JSON list of C-alpha atoms in Angstrom, two decimals:
[
{"chain": "K", "resi": 873, "resn": "MET", "atom": "CA", "xyz": [151.13, 50.75, 102.08]},
{"chain": "K", "resi": 874, "resn": "PRO", "atom": "CA", "xyz": [151.21, 49.72, 99.13]},
{"chain": "K", "resi": 875, "resn": "GLY", "atom": "CA", "xyz": [153.05, 46.35, 98.49]},
{"chain": "K", "resi": 876, "resn": "PHE", "atom": "CA", "xyz": [153.16, 45.24, 102.33]},
{"chain": "K", "resi": 877, "resn": "ASP", "atom": "CA", "xyz": [152.33, 41.84, 102.67]},
{"chain": "K", "resi": 878, "resn": "PRO", "atom": "CA", "xyz": [150.24, 40.79, 105.99]},
{"chain": "K", "resi": 879, "resn": "LYS", "atom": "CA", "xyz": [151.98, 37.37, 105.63]},
{"chain": "K", "resi": 880, "resn": "THR", "atom": "CA", "xyz": [155.66, 38.41, 106.22]},
{"chain": "K", "resi": 881, "resn": "ASN", "atom": "CA", "xyz": [155.51, 42.30, 107.06]},
{"chain": "K", "resi": 882, "resn": "ILE", "atom": "CA", "xyz": [154.52, 42.02, 110.84]},
{"chain": "K", "resi": 883, "resn": "SER", "atom": "CA", "xyz": [155.77, 43.38, 113.80]},
{"chain": "K", "resi": 884, "resn": "THR", "atom": "CA", "xyz": [155.05, 41.31, 117.21]},
{"chain": "K", "resi": 885, "resn": "MET", "atom": "CA", "xyz": [155.88, 43.13, 121.10]},
{"chain": "K", "resi": 886, "resn": "GLU", "atom": "CA", "xyz": [155.19, 41.41, 124.61]},
{"chain": "K", "resi": 887, "resn": "LYS", "atom": "CA", "xyz": [155.53, 42.70, 128.00]},
{"chain": "K", "resi": 888, "resn": "GLU", "atom": "CA", "xyz": [154.71, 41.10, 131.36]},
{"chain": "K", "resi": 889, "resn": "GLY", "atom": "CA", "xyz": [151.48, 39.06, 129.18]},
{"chain": "K", "resi": 890, "resn": "PHE", "atom": "CA", "xyz": [150.07, 41.63, 126.92]},
{"chain": "K", "resi": 891, "resn": "ARG", "atom": "CA", "xyz": [150.80, 41.62, 123.13]},
{"chain": "K", "resi": 892, "resn": "PHE", "atom": "CA", "xyz": [150.61, 44.58, 120.68]},
{"chain": "K", "resi": 893, "resn": "LYS", "atom": "CA", "xyz": [150.74, 42.75, 117.12]},
{"chain": "K", "resi": 894, "resn": "ALA", "atom": "CA", "xyz": [151.53, 45.38, 113.66]},
{"chain": "K", "resi": 895, "resn": "VAL", "atom": "CA", "xyz": [149.99, 43.47, 110.43]},
{"chain": "K", "resi": 896, "resn": "GLY", "atom": "CA", "xyz": [151.54, 45.07, 107.43]},
{"chain": "K", "resi": 897, "resn": "ILE", "atom": "CA", "xyz": [148.16, 45.37, 104.60]},
{"chain": "K", "resi": 898, "resn": "ASP", "atom": "CA", "xyz": [148.51, 46.59, 100.80]},
{"chain": "K", "resi": 899, "resn": "MET", "atom": "CA", "xyz": [146.50, 49.25, 100.98]},
{"chain": "K", "resi": 900, "resn": "ASN", "atom": "CA", "xyz": [145.81, 48.17, 97.45]},
{"chain": "K", "resi": 901, "resn": "HIS", "atom": "CA", "xyz": [144.16, 44.82, 98.75]},
{"chain": "K", "resi": 902, "resn": "LYS", "atom": "CA", "xyz": [142.50, 46.66, 101.53]},
{"chain": "K", "resi": 903, "resn": "GLU", "atom": "CA", "xyz": [140.10, 43.74, 101.73]},
{"chain": "K", "resi": 904, "resn": "GLN", "atom": "CA", "xyz": [142.94, 41.70, 103.48]},
{"chain": "K", "resi": 905, "resn": "ALA", "atom": "CA", "xyz": [142.55, 43.41, 106.90]},
{"chain": "K", "resi": 906, "resn": "ILE", "atom": "CA", "xyz": [139.11, 40.77, 107.16]},
{"chain": "K", "resi": 907, "resn": "GLU", "atom": "CA", "xyz": [140.74, 37.49, 107.46]},
{"chain": "K", "resi": 908, "resn": "VAL", "atom": "CA", "xyz": [143.80, 39.55, 109.58]},
{"chain": "K", "resi": 909, "resn": "ALA", "atom": "CA", "xyz": [141.38, 40.80, 112.27]},
{"chain": "K", "resi": 910, "resn": "ARG", "atom": "CA", "xyz": [139.45, 36.66, 111.78]},
{"chain": "K", "resi": 911, "resn": "GLN", "atom": "CA", "xyz": [143.50, 35.66, 112.33]},
{"chain": "K", "resi": 912, "resn": "LEU", "atom": "CA", "xyz": [144.11, 37.69, 114.93]},
{"chain": "K", "resi": 913, "resn": "HIS", "atom": "CA", "xyz": [140.84, 36.72, 116.94]},
{"chain": "K", "resi": 914, "resn": "ARG", "atom": "CA", "xyz": [141.86, 33.46, 116.46]},
{"chain": "K", "resi": 915, "resn": "GLU", "atom": "CA", "xyz": [145.17, 34.38, 118.32]},
{"chain": "K", "resi": 916, "resn": "GLY", "atom": "CA", "xyz": [143.35, 35.42, 121.31]},
{"chain": "K", "resi": 917, "resn": "TYR", "atom": "CA", "xyz": [143.54, 39.22, 120.58]},
{"chain": "K", "resi": 918, "resn": "GLN", "atom": "CA", "xyz": [141.63, 41.15, 122.28]},
{"chain": "K", "resi": 919, "resn": "MET", "atom": "CA", "xyz": [140.91, 44.60, 120.05]},
{"chain": "K", "resi": 920, "resn": "ILE", "atom": "CA", "xyz": [141.79, 45.92, 116.69]},
{"chain": "K", "resi": 921, "resn": "GLU", "atom": "CA", "xyz": [143.00, 48.36, 116.08]},
{"chain": "K", "resi": 922, "resn": "LEU", "atom": "CA", "xyz": [143.17, 50.05, 112.21]},
{"chain": "K", "resi": 923, "resn": "CYS", "atom": "CA", "xyz": [145.54, 52.71, 110.81]},
{"chain": "K", "resi": 924, "resn": "GLY", "atom": "CA", "xyz": [144.72, 55.90, 109.59]},
{"chain": "K", "resi": 925, "resn": "GLY", "atom": "CA", "xyz": [144.19, 54.84, 106.22]},
{"chain": "K", "resi": 926, "resn": "PHE", "atom": "CA", "xyz": [140.93, 52.81, 106.33]},
{"chain": "K", "resi": 927, "resn": "ALA", "atom": "CA", "xyz": [137.89, 54.80, 106.03]},
{"chain": "K", "resi": 928, "resn": "PRO", "atom": "CA", "xyz": [135.19, 54.68, 108.88]},
{"chain": "K", "resi": 929, "resn": "ASN", "atom": "CA", "xyz": [133.21, 51.90, 107.19]},
{"chain": "K", "resi": 930, "resn": "TRP", "atom": "CA", "xyz": [135.86, 49.40, 107.61]},
{"chain": "K", "resi": 931, "resn": "ILE", "atom": "CA", "xyz": [135.88, 49.92, 111.18]},
{"chain": "K", "resi": 932, "resn": "SER", "atom": "CA", "xyz": [132.11, 48.44, 110.31]},
{"chain": "K", "resi": 933, "resn": "LYS", "atom": "CA", "xyz": [132.87, 45.71, 108.15]},
{"chain": "K", "resi": 934, "resn": "ILE", "atom": "CA", "xyz": [135.94, 44.31, 110.09]},
{"chain": "K", "resi": 935, "resn": "GLU", "atom": "CA", "xyz": [133.13, 44.31, 113.25]},
{"chain": "K", "resi": 936, "resn": "GLU", "atom": "CA", "xyz": [130.27, 42.34, 111.28]},
{"chain": "K", "resi": 937, "resn": "ALA", "atom": "CA", "xyz": [132.82, 39.83, 109.86]},
{"chain": "K", "resi": 938, "resn": "LEU", "atom": "CA", "xyz": [134.26, 39.11, 113.61]},
{"chain": "K", "resi": 939, "resn": "GLY", "atom": "CA", "xyz": [130.45, 38.52, 114.50]},
{"chain": "K", "resi": 940, "resn": "ASN", "atom": "CA", "xyz": [130.94, 41.96, 117.09]},
{"chain": "K", "resi": 941, "resn": "SER", "atom": "CA", "xyz": [132.99, 39.89, 119.52]},
{"chain": "K", "resi": 942, "resn": "ILE", "atom": "CA", "xyz": [135.87, 42.25, 120.38]},
{"chain": "K", "resi": 943, "resn": "PRO", "atom": "CA", "xyz": [136.43, 46.01, 119.88]},
{"chain": "K", "resi": 944, "resn": "VAL", "atom": "CA", "xyz": [137.35, 47.51, 116.71]},
{"chain": "K", "resi": 945, "resn": "GLY", "atom": "CA", "xyz": [138.59, 50.71, 116.35]},
{"chain": "K", "resi": 946, "resn": "GLY", "atom": "CA", "xyz": [140.38, 53.21, 113.99]},
{"chain": "K", "resi": 947, "resn": "VAL", "atom": "CA", "xyz": [143.45, 55.81, 114.08]},
{"chain": "K", "resi": 948, "resn": "PHE", "atom": "CA", "xyz": [141.53, 59.00, 111.89]},
{"chain": "K", "resi": 949, "resn": "TYR", "atom": "CA", "xyz": [143.45, 62.00, 110.79]},
{"chain": "K", "resi": 950, "resn": "GLY", "atom": "CA", "xyz": [142.41, 65.79, 110.04]},
{"chain": "K", "resi": 951, "resn": "PRO", "atom": "CA", "xyz": [141.49, 66.92, 106.76]},
{"chain": "K", "resi": 952, "resn": "GLU", "atom": "CA", "xyz": [144.37, 69.50, 106.73]},
{"chain": "K", "resi": 953, "resn": "PHE", "atom": "CA", "xyz": [147.02, 66.01, 106.72]},
{"chain": "K", "resi": 954, "resn": "ARG", "atom": "CA", "xyz": [144.90, 63.77, 103.51]},
{"chain": "K", "resi": 955, "resn": "LYS", "atom": "CA", "xyz": [147.25, 65.40, 100.92]},
{"chain": "K", "resi": 956, "resn": "SER", "atom": "CA", "xyz": [150.54, 64.50, 103.13]},
{"chain": "K", "resi": 957, "resn": "LEU", "atom": "CA", "xyz": [148.78, 61.01, 103.80]},
{"chain": "K", "resi": 958, "resn": "VAL", "atom": "CA", "xyz": [147.91, 60.35, 99.87]},
{"chain": "K", "resi": 959, "resn": "ASN", "atom": "CA", "xyz": [151.86, 61.10, 99.57]},
{"chain": "K", "resi": 960, "resn": "LEU", "atom": "CA", "xyz": [153.10, 58.82, 101.26]},
{"chain": "K", "resi": 961, "resn": "SER", "atom": "CA", "xyz": [151.87, 55.77, 98.64]},
{"chain": "K", "resi": 962, "resn": "LEU", "atom": "CA", "xyz": [154.06, 57.12, 96.06]}
]
């Protein structure tokens, strides 16, 4: 989302040995996701899933930045929702 800071917009959950971390990225600066992914990898996270605001090419960029060492996937929405998703950032 616009204005999110990956240093402060973080939510973490843990239960029975499993960890989940959501990190907010300013979508006007998507390149931040590469360093966030590197940090998550250093912290021992075993997979990364990008939100629907990232195009498929970002999966490849992050996989490459991590040396294809962990799975990177993404959430995608159909074209019928494109307009409503764009309006979220207004």
